[in-house]
Amino acid sequence: SIVYIGRVSVIKNIGFAFDVLQCIDSGEIQFDIYGPCTEAAYLETLHEKMKTLPSNVKVAFYGDIAHSEVPDILLKYDLFFSPSKSENFGHSLIEALSHGIPLLIGDNTPWKGLPSKFAGWDLPVDDKSAFVSVVESMVNMDNEEFQKLHYGALSYIQTHELFCSVMELNEKMFQQIFAESK
């Protein structure tokens, strides 16, 4: 099962995800999308694309969710799919990795080198065949291969310099608040 959590907009490229899933004709795939959409025309385009997906691919839109729901939602999925055309940071990507969910993302993010760390894939968003290949490999993956990705995702985020620097900043902030409250 595949998940996307975030704003549903043209820049997030969910339509491309549908184009990728259009090419998957084996295995049962559930792609669940959580997040608000303020672009009515784009949402209508996505609903039209949904109608052309093969019968083995199911898509559900769940709309906006509370941040407190994200951890429980993520635990239900095997892959986080976000082919965003551009991402400054990607909080939902961090959350997915911290739950051991490998990423399938565009390469215009700060999250690089995922394949070498067995944490997922960061691919050029104009290379549909590469995305198709990854989804097909996930459909056919055995448990041992998936566990390698699960632990790779956890290890990647725990050692990534962006995550570590955010953790250090948060720690300093809380130390300062604690010191000022005395």
CSV table of N, CA and C in Angstrom, one decimal:
chain,number,residue,atom,x,y,z
A,1,SER,N,0.8,-1.2,0.0
A,1,SER,CA,0.0,0.0,0.0
A,1,SER,C,0.9,1.3,0.0
A,2,ILE,N,0.4,2.3,-0.7
A,2,ILE,CA,1.2,3.5,-1.0
A,2,ILE,C,0.4,4.7,-0.4
A,3,VAL,N,1.2,5.6,0.2
A,3,VAL,CA,0.6,6.8,0.8
A,3,VAL,C,1.3,8.1,0.3
A,4,TYR,N,0.5,9.1,0.3
A,4,TYR,CA,1.0,10.5,0.1
A,4,TYR,C,0.3,11.3,1.2
A,5,ILE,N,1.1,12.1,1.9
A,5,ILE,CA,0.5,13.1,2.8
A,5,ILE,C,1.1,14.4,2.5
A,6,GLY,N,0.2,15.4,2.3
A,6,GLY,CA,0.7,16.7,2.0
A,6,GLY,C,-0.4,17.5,1.2
A,7,ARG,N,0.0,18.7,0.9
A,7,ARG,CA,-0.9,19.5,0.1
A,7,ARG,C,-1.1,18.9,-1.3
A,8,VAL,N,-2.3,18.8,-1.8
A,8,VAL,CA,-2.6,18.3,-3.1
A,8,VAL,C,-2.6,19.5,-4.1
A,9,SER,N,-1.6,19.7,-4.9
A,9,SER,CA,-1.5,20.8,-5.8
A,9,SER,C,-0.6,20.4,-7.0
A,10,VAL,N,-0.7,21.3,-8.0
A,10,VAL,CA,0.1,21.0,-9.2
A,10,VAL,C,1.6,20.8,-8.9
A,11,ILE,N,2.2,21.6,-8.1
A,11,ILE,CA,3.6,21.5,-7.8
A,11,ILE,C,3.9,20.1,-7.1
A,12,LYS,N,3.0,19.5,-6.4
A,12,LYS,CA,3.2,18.2,-5.7
A,12,LYS,C,3.1,17.1,-6.7
A,13,ASN,N,2.6,17.3,-7.9
A,13,ASN,CA,2.7,16.4,-9.0
A,13,ASN,C,2.0,15.0,-8.8
A,14,ILE,N,0.9,15.0,-8.2
A,14,ILE,CA,0.1,13.8,-7.9
A,14,ILE,C,-0.4,13.2,-9.3
A,15,GLY,N,-0.7,14.1,-10.2
A,15,GLY,CA,-1.1,13.6,-11.5
A,15,GLY,C,0.0,12.7,-12.2
A,16,PHE,N,1.3,13.0,-11.9
A,16,PHE,CA,2.3,12.2,-12.4
A,16,PHE,C,2.3,10.8,-11.7
A,17,ALA,N,2.0,10.8,-10.4
A,17,ALA,CA,1.9,9.5,-9.7
A,17,ALA,C,0.8,8.7,-10.3
A,18,PHE,N,-0.3,9.3,-10.7
A,18,PHE,CA,-1.4,8.5,-11.4
A,18,PHE,C,-0.8,8.0,-12.8
A,19,ASP,N,-0.1,8.8,-13.5
A,19,ASP,CA,0.5,8.4,-14.8
A,19,ASP,C,1.4,7.1,-14.6
A,20,VAL,N,2.2,7.1,-13.5
A,20,VAL,CA,3.0,6.0,-13.1
A,20,VAL,C,2.1,4.8,-12.8
A,21,LEU,N,1.1,4.9,-12.0
A,21,LEU,CA,0.3,3.8,-11.6
A,21,LEU,C,-0.5,3.3,-12.8
A,22,GLN,N,-0.8,4.1,-13.8
A,22,GLN,CA,-1.5,3.7,-15.0
A,22,GLN,C,-0.7,2.5,-15.7
A,23,CYS,N,0.6,2.5,-15.5
A,23,CYS,CA,1.5,1.5,-16.1
A,23,CYS,C,1.6,0.2,-15.3
A,24,ILE,N,1.1,0.1,-14.2
A,24,ILE,CA,1.2,-1.0,-13.3
A,24,ILE,C,0.1,-2.0,-13.5
A,25,ASP,N,0.3,-3.1,-14.1
A,25,ASP,CA,-0.8,-4.0,-14.4
A,25,ASP,C,-0.7,-5.3,-13.6
A,26,SER,N,0.2,-5.4,-12.6
A,26,SER,CA,0.2,-6.6,-11.8
A,26,SER,C,0.2,-6.2,-10.3
A,27,GLY,N,-0.3,-7.1,-9.5
A,27,GLY,CA,-0.4,-6.8,-8.0
A,27,GLY,C,-1.6,-5.9,-7.7
A,28,GLU,N,-1.9,-5.9,-6.5
A,28,GLU,CA,-3.0,-5.1,-6.0
A,28,GLU,C,-2.4,-3.8,-5.3
A,29,ILE,N,-2.7,-2.7,-5.8
A,29,ILE,CA,-2.1,-1.4,-5.3
A,29,ILE,C,-3.2,-0.5,-4.7
A,30,GLN,N,-3.0,-0.1,-3.5
A,30,GLN,CA,-3.9,0.9,-2.9
A,30,GLN,C,-3.0,2.2,-2.7
A,31,PHE,N,-3.5,3.3,-3.3
A,31,PHE,CA,-2.8,4.6,-3.1
A,31,PHE,C,-3.7,5.5,-2.4
A,32,ASP,N,-3.4,5.9,-1.2
A,32,ASP,CA,-4.2,6.7,-0.4
A,32,ASP,C,-3.5,8.1,-0.3
A,33,ILE,N,-4.3,9.1,-0.5
A,33,ILE,CA,-3.9,10.5,-0.5
A,33,ILE,C,-4.5,11.3,0.6
A,34,TYR,N,-3.7,11.9,1.5
A,34,TYR,CA,-4.2,12.7,2.6
A,34,TYR,C,-3.6,14.1,2.4
A,35,GLY,N,-4.5,15.1,2.6
A,35,GLY,CA,-4.1,16.5,2.5
A,35,GLY,C,-5.1,17.3,1.8
A,36,PRO,N,-5.0,18.6,2.1
A,36,PRO,CA,-6.0,19.5,1.5
A,36,PRO,C,-5.7,19.9,0.1
A,37,CYS,N,-6.7,20.2,-0.7
A,37,CYS,CA,-6.6,20.6,-2.0
A,37,CYS,C,-7.4,21.9,-2.2
A,38,THR,N,-6.7,23.0,-2.5
A,38,THR,CA,-7.4,24.3,-2.7
A,38,THR,C,-7.5,24.6,-4.2
A,39,GLU,N,-7.0,23.7,-5.1
A,39,GLU,CA,-7.0,23.9,-6.5
A,39,GLU,C,-8.1,23.0,-7.1
A,40,ALA,N,-9.3,23.5,-7.2
A,40,ALA,CA,-10.5,22.7,-7.6
A,40,ALA,C,-10.3,22.1,-9.0
A,41,ALA,N,-9.8,22.8,-9.9
A,41,ALA,CA,-9.6,22.3,-11.3
A,41,ALA,C,-8.6,21.2,-11.3
A,42,TYR,N,-7.5,21.3,-10.5
A,42,TYR,CA,-6.5,20.2,-10.4
A,42,TYR,C,-7.1,19.0,-9.8
A,43,LEU,N,-7.9,19.1,-8.8
A,43,LEU,CA,-8.6,18.0,-8.1
A,43,LEU,C,-9.5,17.3,-9.1
A,44,GLU,N,-10.2,18.1,-9.9
A,44,GLU,CA,-11.1,17.5,-11.0
A,44,GLU,C,-10.2,16.7,-12.0
A,45,THR,N,-9.1,17.2,-12.4
A,45,THR,CA,-8.2,16.5,-13.3
A,45,THR,C,-7.8,15.2,-12.7
A,46,LEU,N,-7.4,15.2,-11.4
A,46,LEU,CA,-7.0,14.0,-10.8
A,46,LEU,C,-8.2,13.0,-10.7
A,47,HIS,N,-9.3,13.4,-10.5
A,47,HIS,CA,-10.5,12.5,-10.4
A,47,HIS,C,-10.7,11.9,-11.8
A,48,GLU,N,-10.5,12.7,-12.9
A,48,GLU,CA,-10.6,12.1,-14.2
A,48,GLU,C,-9.5,11.1,-14.5
A,49,LYS,N,-8.3,11.4,-14.1
A,49,LYS,CA,-7.2,10.4,-14.3
A,49,LYS,C,-7.5,9.1,-13.5
A,50,MET,N,-8.1,9.2,-12.3
A,50,MET,CA,-8.4,8.0,-11.5
A,50,MET,C,-9.3,7.1,-12.3
A,51,LYS,N,-10.2,7.6,-13.1
A,51,LYS,CA,-11.1,6.7,-13.9
A,51,LYS,C,-10.4,5.9,-14.9
A,52,THR,N,-9.1,6.3,-15.3
A,52,THR,CA,-8.4,5.5,-16.3
A,52,THR,C,-7.4,4.5,-15.8
A,53,LEU,N,-7.3,4.5,-14.4
A,53,LEU,CA,-6.3,3.5,-13.8
A,53,LEU,C,-6.8,2.1,-14.0
A,54,PRO,N,-5.8,1.2,-14.1
A,54,PRO,CA,-6.2,-0.2,-14.3
A,54,PRO,C,-7.0,-0.7,-13.0
A,55,SER,N,-7.7,-1.8,-13.2
A,55,SER,CA,-8.6,-2.3,-12.1
A,55,SER,C,-7.8,-2.8,-10.9
A,56,ASN,N,-6.5,-3.1,-11.0
A,56,ASN,CA,-5.7,-3.5,-9.9
A,56,ASN,C,-5.2,-2.3,-9.0
A,57,VAL,N,-5.5,-1.1,-9.5
A,57,VAL,CA,-5.0,0.1,-8.8
A,57,VAL,C,-6.2,0.9,-8.2
A,58,LYS,N,-6.2,1.0,-6.9
A,58,LYS,CA,-7.3,1.8,-6.2
A,58,LYS,C,-6.7,3.0,-5.6
A,59,VAL,N,-7.4,4.1,-5.7
A,59,VAL,CA,-7.0,5.4,-5.1
A,59,VAL,C,-8.1,5.9,-4.2
A,60,ALA,N,-7.7,6.5,-3.1
A,60,ALA,CA,-8.7,7.1,-2.2
A,60,ALA,C,-8.1,8.5,-1.8
A,61,PHE,N,-9.0,9.5,-1.8
A,61,PHE,CA,-8.6,10.8,-1.2
A,61,PHE,C,-9.3,10.9,0.1
A,62,TYR,N,-8.5,11.3,1.1
A,62,TYR,CA,-9.0,11.4,2.5
A,62,TYR,C,-9.1,12.9,3.0
A,63,GLY,N,-8.6,13.8,2.2
A,63,GLY,CA,-8.6,15.2,2.6
A,63,GLY,C,-7.7,15.6,3.7
A,64,ASP,N,-7.9,16.7,4.3
A,64,ASP,CA,-7.1,17.2,5.4
A,64,ASP,C,-7.2,16.4,6.6
A,65,ILE,N,-6.1,16.2,7.3
A,65,ILE,CA,-6.0,15.4,8.6
A,65,ILE,C,-5.3,16.3,9.6
A,66,ALA,N,-5.5,15.9,10.9
A,66,ALA,CA,-4.8,16.6,12.0
A,66,ALA,C,-3.4,16.0,12.0
A,67,HIS,N,-2.4,16.8,12.3
A,67,HIS,CA,-1.0,16.3,12.4
A,67,HIS,C,-0.9,15.2,13.4
A,68,SER,N,-1.7,15.2,14.5
A,68,SER,CA,-1.6,14.1,15.5
A,68,SER,C,-2.1,12.7,14.9
A,69,GLU,N,-2.8,12.7,13.7
A,69,GLU,CA,-3.2,11.5,13.1
A,69,GLU,C,-2.1,10.9,12.2
A,70,VAL,N,-1.1,11.6,11.8
A,70,VAL,CA,-0.1,11.2,10.9
A,70,VAL,C,0.6,9.9,11.3
A,71,PRO,N,1.1,9.8,12.5
A,71,PRO,CA,1.9,8.6,12.9
A,71,PRO,C,1.0,7.3,12.7
A,72,ASP,N,-0.2,7.3,13.2
A,72,ASP,CA,-1.1,6.1,13.0
A,72,ASP,C,-1.4,5.8,11.6
A,73,ILE,N,-1.6,6.9,10.8
A,73,ILE,CA,-1.8,6.7,9.4
A,73,ILE,C,-0.6,6.0,8.7
A,74,LEU,N,0.6,6.6,8.9
A,74,LEU,CA,1.8,6.1,8.3
A,74,LEU,C,2.0,4.6,8.6
A,75,LEU,N,1.7,4.1,9.7
A,75,LEU,CA,2.0,2.7,10.1
A,75,LEU,C,1.2,1.7,9.2
A,76,LYS,N,0.3,2.2,8.4
A,76,LYS,CA,-0.5,1.3,7.5
A,76,LYS,C,0.1,1.1,6.2
A,77,TYR,N,1.3,1.8,5.9
A,77,TYR,CA,1.8,1.8,4.5
A,77,TYR,C,3.2,1.3,4.3
A,78,ASP,N,3.5,0.9,3.1
A,78,ASP,CA,4.7,0.3,2.7
A,78,ASP,C,5.6,1.3,1.9
A,79,LEU,N,5.1,2.3,1.3
A,79,LEU,CA,5.8,3.2,0.5
A,79,LEU,C,5.2,4.6,0.6
A,80,PHE,N,6.0,5.6,0.7
A,80,PHE,CA,5.5,7.0,0.6
A,80,PHE,C,5.9,7.6,-0.8
A,81,PHE,N,4.9,7.9,-1.6
A,81,PHE,CA,5.1,8.3,-2.9
A,81,PHE,C,4.8,9.8,-3.1
A,82,SER,N,5.8,10.6,-3.4
A,82,SER,CA,5.7,12.0,-3.5
A,82,SER,C,6.6,12.5,-4.6
A,83,PRO,N,6.1,12.5,-5.9
A,83,PRO,CA,6.9,13.0,-7.0
A,83,PRO,C,6.9,14.5,-7.2
A,84,SER,N,7.0,15.2,-6.1
A,84,SER,CA,6.9,16.7,-6.1
A,84,SER,C,8.0,17.2,-7.1
A,85,LYS,N,7.5,18.3,-7.8
A,85,LYS,CA,8.5,19.0,-8.7
A,85,LYS,C,9.5,19.7,-8.0
A,86,SER,N,9.2,20.1,-6.7
A,86,SER,CA,10.2,20.9,-5.9
A,86,SER,C,9.7,20.8,-4.4
A,87,GLU,N,10.7,20.6,-3.6
A,87,GLU,CA,10.4,20.5,-2.1
A,87,GLU,C,11.5,21.2,-1.4
A,88,ASN,N,11.2,22.2,-0.6
A,88,ASN,CA,12.2,22.9,0.2
A,88,ASN,C,12.7,22.0,1.3
A,89,PHE,N,11.9,21.3,2.0
A,89,PHE,CA,12.3,20.5,3.2
A,89,PHE,C,11.5,19.2,3.2
A,90,GLY,N,10.2,19.2,3.2
A,90,GLY,CA,9.4,18.0,3.2
A,90,GLY,C,9.2,17.4,4.5
A,91,HIS,N,8.4,18.0,5.4
A,91,HIS,CA,8.2,17.5,6.7
A,91,HIS,C,7.5,16.1,6.7
A,92,SER,N,6.6,15.9,5.7
A,92,SER,CA,6.0,14.6,5.6
A,92,SER,C,7.0,13.5,5.2
A,93,LEU,N,8.0,13.9,4.5
A,93,LEU,CA,9.1,12.9,4.1
A,93,LEU,C,9.8,12.5,5.4
A,94,ILE,N,10.2,13.4,6.2
A,94,ILE,CA,10.8,13.1,7.5
A,94,ILE,C,10.0,12.2,8.3
A,95,GLU,N,8.7,12.5,8.4
A,95,GLU,CA,7.8,11.6,9.2
A,95,GLU,C,7.8,10.2,8.6
A,96,ALA,N,7.7,10.1,7.3
A,96,ALA,CA,7.6,8.7,6.7
A,96,ALA,C,8.9,8.0,7.0
A,97,LEU,N,10.0,8.6,6.8
A,97,LEU,CA,11.3,7.9,7.1
A,97,LEU,C,11.4,7.6,8.6
A,98,SER,N,11.0,8.4,9.4
A,98,SER,CA,11.1,8.1,10.9
A,98,SER,C,10.2,7.0,11.3
A,99,HIS,N,9.2,6.6,10.4
A,99,HIS,CA,8.4,5.4,10.7
A,99,HIS,C,8.9,4.2,9.9
A,100,GLY,N,10.0,4.4,9.3
A,100,GLY,CA,10.6,3.3,8.5
A,100,GLY,C,9.9,3.0,7.2
A,101,ILE,N,9.3,4.1,6.6
A,101,ILE,CA,8.7,3.9,5.3
A,101,ILE,C,9.6,4.5,4.2
A,102,PRO,N,10.0,3.6,3.3
A,102,PRO,CA,10.9,4.1,2.2
A,102,PRO,C,10.1,5.2,1.4
A,103,LEU,N,10.9,6.0,0.7
A,103,LEU,CA,10.4,7.1,-0.1
A,103,LEU,C,10.5,6.8,-1.6
A,104,LEU,N,9.6,7.2,-2.3
A,104,LEU,CA,9.7,7.3,-3.8
A,104,LEU,C,9.4,8.7,-4.1
A,105,ILE,N,10.4,9.5,-4.4
A,105,ILE,CA,10.2,11.0,-4.5
A,105,ILE,C,11.0,11.5,-5.7
A,106,GLY,N,10.6,12.7,-6.1
A,106,GLY,CA,11.4,13.4,-7.1
A,106,GLY,C,12.7,13.8,-6.6
A,107,ASP,N,13.6,14.2,-7.5
A,107,ASP,CA,15.0,14.5,-7.1
A,107,ASP,C,15.2,16.0,-6.7
A,108,ASN,N,14.2,16.8,-6.7
A,108,ASN,CA,14.3,18.2,-6.4
A,108,ASN,C,13.9,18.4,-4.9
A,109,THR,N,14.6,17.7,-4.1
A,109,THR,CA,14.4,17.8,-2.6
A,109,THR,C,15.8,17.8,-2.0
A,110,PRO,N,15.9,18.1,-0.7
A,110,PRO,CA,17.2,17.9,0.0
A,110,PRO,C,17.5,16.5,0.4
A,111,TRP,N,16.5,15.6,0.1
A,111,TRP,CA,16.7,14.2,0.5
A,111,TRP,C,17.3,13.4,-0.6
A,112,LYS,N,18.6,13.3,-0.6
A,112,LYS,CA,19.4,12.7,-1.7
A,112,LYS,C,20.0,11.4,-1.3
A,113,GLY,N,20.4,10.6,-2.3
A,113,GLY,CA,21.1,9.3,-2.0
A,113,GLY,C,20.3,8.2,-1.3
A,114,LEU,N,19.0,8.3,-1.5
A,114,LEU,CA,18.2,7.3,-0.9
A,114,LEU,C,18.5,5.8,-1.3
A,115,PRO,N,18.7,5.6,-2.6
A,115,PRO,CA,19.0,4.2,-2.9
A,115,PRO,C,20.3,3.6,-2.3
A,116,SER,N,21.3,4.4,-2.2
A,116,SER,CA,22.6,3.9,-1.6
A,116,SER,C,22.4,3.6,-0.1
A,117,LYS,N,21.4,4.2,0.5
A,117,LYS,CA,21.2,3.9,2.0
A,117,LYS,C,20.0,3.0,2.2
A,118,PHE,N,19.5,2.4,1.1
A,118,PHE,CA,18.3,1.5,1.2
A,118,PHE,C,17.1,2.2,1.9
A,119,ALA,N,16.9,3.5,1.6
A,119,ALA,CA,15.8,4.3,2.2
A,119,ALA,C,14.8,4.7,1.2
A,120,GLY,N,14.9,4.2,0.0
A,120,GLY,CA,14.0,4.6,-1.1
A,120,GLY,C,14.7,5.0,-2.3
A,121,TRP,N,14.0,5.9,-3.1
A,121,TRP,CA,14.4,6.4,-4.4
A,121,TRP,C,14.2,7.8,-4.6
A,122,ASP,N,15.2,8.6,-5.0
A,122,ASP,CA,15.0,10.0,-5.4
A,122,ASP,C,15.3,10.1,-6.9
A,123,LEU,N,14.3,10.2,-7.7
A,123,LEU,CA,14.4,10.1,-9.2
A,123,LEU,C,14.0,11.4,-9.9
A,124,PRO,N,14.5,11.6,-11.1
A,124,PRO,CA,14.1,12.7,-11.9
A,124,PRO,C,12.6,12.6,-12.2
A,125,VAL,N,11.9,13.7,-12.0
A,125,VAL,CA,10.4,13.6,-12.2
A,125,VAL,C,10.0,13.6,-13.7
A,126,ASP,N,11.0,13.6,-14.6
A,126,ASP,CA,10.6,13.4,-16.0
A,126,ASP,C,10.9,12.0,-16.5
A,127,ASP,N,11.3,11.1,-15.5
A,127,ASP,CA,11.6,9.7,-15.9
A,127,ASP,C,10.6,8.8,-15.4
A,128,LYS,N,9.4,8.8,-16.1
A,128,LYS,CA,8.3,8.0,-15.6
A,128,LYS,C,8.7,6.5,-15.6
A,129,SER,N,9.5,6.0,-16.5
A,129,SER,CA,9.8,4.6,-16.5
A,129,SER,C,10.6,4.2,-15.3
A,130,ALA,N,11.4,5.1,-14.7
A,130,ALA,CA,12.1,4.7,-13.5
A,130,ALA,C,11.2,4.6,-12.3
A,131,PHE,N,10.2,5.5,-12.3
A,131,PHE,CA,9.2,5.4,-11.2
A,131,PHE,C,8.4,4.1,-11.4
A,132,VAL,N,8.0,3.8,-12.6
A,132,VAL,CA,7.2,2.6,-12.8
A,132,VAL,C,8.0,1.3,-12.4
A,133,SER,N,9.3,1.3,-12.7
A,133,SER,CA,10.2,0.2,-12.3
A,133,SER,C,10.2,0.0,-10.8
A,134,VAL,N,10.3,1.1,-10.1
A,134,VAL,CA,10.3,1.1,-8.6
A,134,VAL,C,9.0,0.5,-8.1
A,135,VAL,N,7.9,1.0,-8.6
A,135,VAL,CA,6.6,0.5,-8.1
A,135,VAL,C,6.4,-1.0,-8.4
A,136,GLU,N,6.8,-1.4,-9.6
A,136,GLU,CA,6.8,-2.8,-9.9
A,136,GLU,C,7.7,-3.6,-9.0
A,137,SER,N,8.9,-3.1,-8.7
A,137,SER,CA,9.7,-3.9,-7.8
A,137,SER,C,9.1,-4.0,-6.4
A,138,MET,N,8.5,-2.9,-5.9
A,138,MET,CA,7.8,-3.0,-4.6
A,138,MET,C,6.7,-4.0,-4.6
A,139,VAL,N,5.9,-4.1,-5.7
A,139,VAL,CA,4.8,-5.0,-5.8
A,139,VAL,C,5.4,-6.5,-5.7
A,140,ASN,N,6.5,-6.7,-6.3
A,140,ASN,CA,7.1,-8.1,-6.3
A,140,ASN,C,8.1,-8.3,-5.2
A,141,MET,N,8.3,-7.4,-4.3
A,141,MET,CA,9.3,-7.5,-3.3
A,141,MET,C,9.0,-8.5,-2.2
A,142,ASP,N,10.0,-9.3,-1.8
A,142,ASP,CA,9.7,-10.2,-0.6
A,142,ASP,C,9.9,-9.5,0.7
A,143,ASN,N,9.6,-10.1,1.8
A,143,ASN,CA,9.6,-9.5,3.1
A,143,ASN,C,11.1,-9.1,3.5
A,144,GLU,N,12.0,-9.9,3.1
A,144,GLU,CA,13.4,-9.7,3.5
A,144,GLU,C,13.9,-8.4,2.8
A,145,GLU,N,13.6,-8.2,1.5
A,145,GLU,CA,13.9,-7.0,0.8
A,145,GLU,C,13.2,-5.8,1.4
A,146,PHE,N,11.9,-5.9,1.8
A,146,PHE,CA,11.2,-4.8,2.4
A,146,PHE,C,11.8,-4.4,3.7
A,147,GLN,N,12.2,-5.4,4.5
A,147,GLN,CA,12.8,-5.1,5.8
A,147,GLN,C,14.1,-4.3,5.7
A,148,LYS,N,14.8,-4.6,4.7
A,148,LYS,CA,16.1,-3.9,4.4
A,148,LYS,C,15.7,-2.4,4.1
A,149,LEU,N,14.7,-2.2,3.4
A,149,LEU,CA,14.2,-0.8,3.1
A,149,LEU,C,13.7,-0.1,4.4
A,150,HIS,N,12.9,-0.9,5.1
A,150,HIS,CA,12.4,-0.3,6.4
A,150,HIS,C,13.5,0.1,7.3
A,151,TYR,N,14.5,-0.7,7.5
A,151,TYR,CA,15.6,-0.3,8.4
A,151,TYR,C,16.5,0.7,7.8
A,152,GLY,N,16.6,0.7,6.5
A,152,GLY,CA,17.4,1.7,5.8
A,152,GLY,C,16.8,3.1,5.9
A,153,ALA,N,15.4,3.2,5.9
A,153,ALA,CA,14.7,4.4,6.0
A,153,ALA,C,14.9,5.0,7.5
A,154,LEU,N,14.8,4.1,8.4
A,154,LEU,CA,15.1,4.5,9.8
A,154,LEU,C,16.5,5.0,10.0
A,155,SER,N,17.4,4.3,9.5
A,155,SER,CA,18.8,4.6,9.7
A,155,SER,C,19.2,5.9,9.0
A,156,TYR,N,18.6,6.1,7.8
A,156,TYR,CA,18.8,7.3,6.9
A,156,TYR,C,18.4,8.5,7.7
A,157,ILE,N,17.2,8.5,8.2
A,157,ILE,CA,16.7,9.8,8.9
A,157,ILE,C,17.5,10.0,10.2
A,158,GLN,N,17.9,9.0,10.9
A,158,GLN,CA,18.5,9.1,12.2
A,158,GLN,C,19.9,9.7,12.0
A,159,THR,N,20.5,9.5,10.9
A,159,THR,CA,21.9,10.0,10.7
A,159,THR,C,22.0,11.2,9.7
A,160,HIS,N,20.9,11.6,9.1
A,160,HIS,CA,20.9,12.6,8.1
A,160,HIS,C,21.3,14.0,8.7
A,161,GLU,N,22.1,14.7,8.1
A,161,GLU,CA,22.6,16.0,8.6
A,161,GLU,C,21.4,17.0,8.8
A,162,LEU,N,20.5,17.1,7.9
A,162,LEU,CA,19.3,18.0,8.1
A,162,LEU,C,18.5,17.6,9.3
A,163,PHE,N,18.2,16.4,9.5
A,163,PHE,CA,17.5,15.9,10.7
A,163,PHE,C,18.2,16.2,11.9
A,164,CYS,N,19.5,15.8,11.9
A,164,CYS,CA,20.4,16.0,13.1
A,164,CYS,C,20.4,17.5,13.5
A,165,SER,N,20.6,18.4,12.5
A,165,SER,CA,20.7,19.8,12.8
A,165,SER,C,19.4,20.3,13.4
A,166,VAL,N,18.2,19.8,12.9
A,166,VAL,CA,16.9,20.2,13.4
A,166,VAL,C,16.8,19.7,14.9
A,167,MET,N,17.2,18.5,15.1
A,167,MET,CA,17.2,18.0,16.5
A,167,MET,C,18.0,18.8,17.4
A,168,GLU,N,19.2,19.2,17.0
A,168,GLU,CA,20.1,20.0,17.8
A,168,GLU,C,19.5,21.4,18.1
A,169,LEU,N,18.9,22.0,17.1
A,169,LEU,CA,18.2,23.3,17.3
A,169,LEU,C,17.1,23.2,18.2
A,170,ASN,N,16.3,22.1,18.1
A,170,ASN,CA,15.2,21.9,19.1
A,170,ASN,C,15.7,21.7,20.5
A,171,GLU,N,16.8,21.0,20.6
A,171,GLU,CA,17.3,20.7,22.0
A,171,GLU,C,17.8,22.1,22.6
A,172,LYS,N,18.5,22.9,21.8
A,172,LYS,CA,19.0,24.2,22.3
A,172,LYS,C,17.8,25.1,22.6
A,173,MET,N,16.7,25.0,21.8
A,173,MET,CA,15.6,25.9,22.1
A,173,MET,C,14.9,25.5,23.5
A,174,PHE,N,14.8,24.2,23.7
A,174,PHE,CA,14.2,23.7,24.9
A,174,PHE,C,15.1,24.0,26.1
A,175,GLN,N,16.4,23.9,25.9
A,175,GLN,CA,17.3,24.2,27.0
A,175,GLN,C,17.2,25.7,27.4
A,176,GLN,N,17.1,26.5,26.4
A,176,GLN,CA,16.9,28.0,26.6
A,176,GLN,C,15.6,28.2,27.3
A,177,ILE,N,14.5,27.6,26.9
A,177,ILE,CA,13.2,27.8,27.5
A,177,ILE,C,13.3,27.4,29.0
A,178,PHE,N,13.9,26.2,29.2
A,178,PHE,CA,14.0,25.7,30.6
A,178,PHE,C,14.8,26.6,31.4
A,179,ALA,N,15.9,27.1,30.9
A,179,ALA,CA,16.8,28.0,31.7
A,179,ALA,C,16.1,29.3,32.0
A,180,GLU,N,15.3,29.8,31.1
A,180,GLU,CA,14.6,31.1,31.3
A,180,GLU,C,13.4,30.9,32.3
A,181,SER,N,12.9,29.7,32.4
A,181,SER,CA,11.7,29.5,33.3
A,181,SER,C,12.2,29.4,34.7
A,182,LYS,N,13.4,29.3,35.0
A,182,LYS,CA,13.9,29.1,36.4
A,182,LYS,C,14.0,30.4,37.1
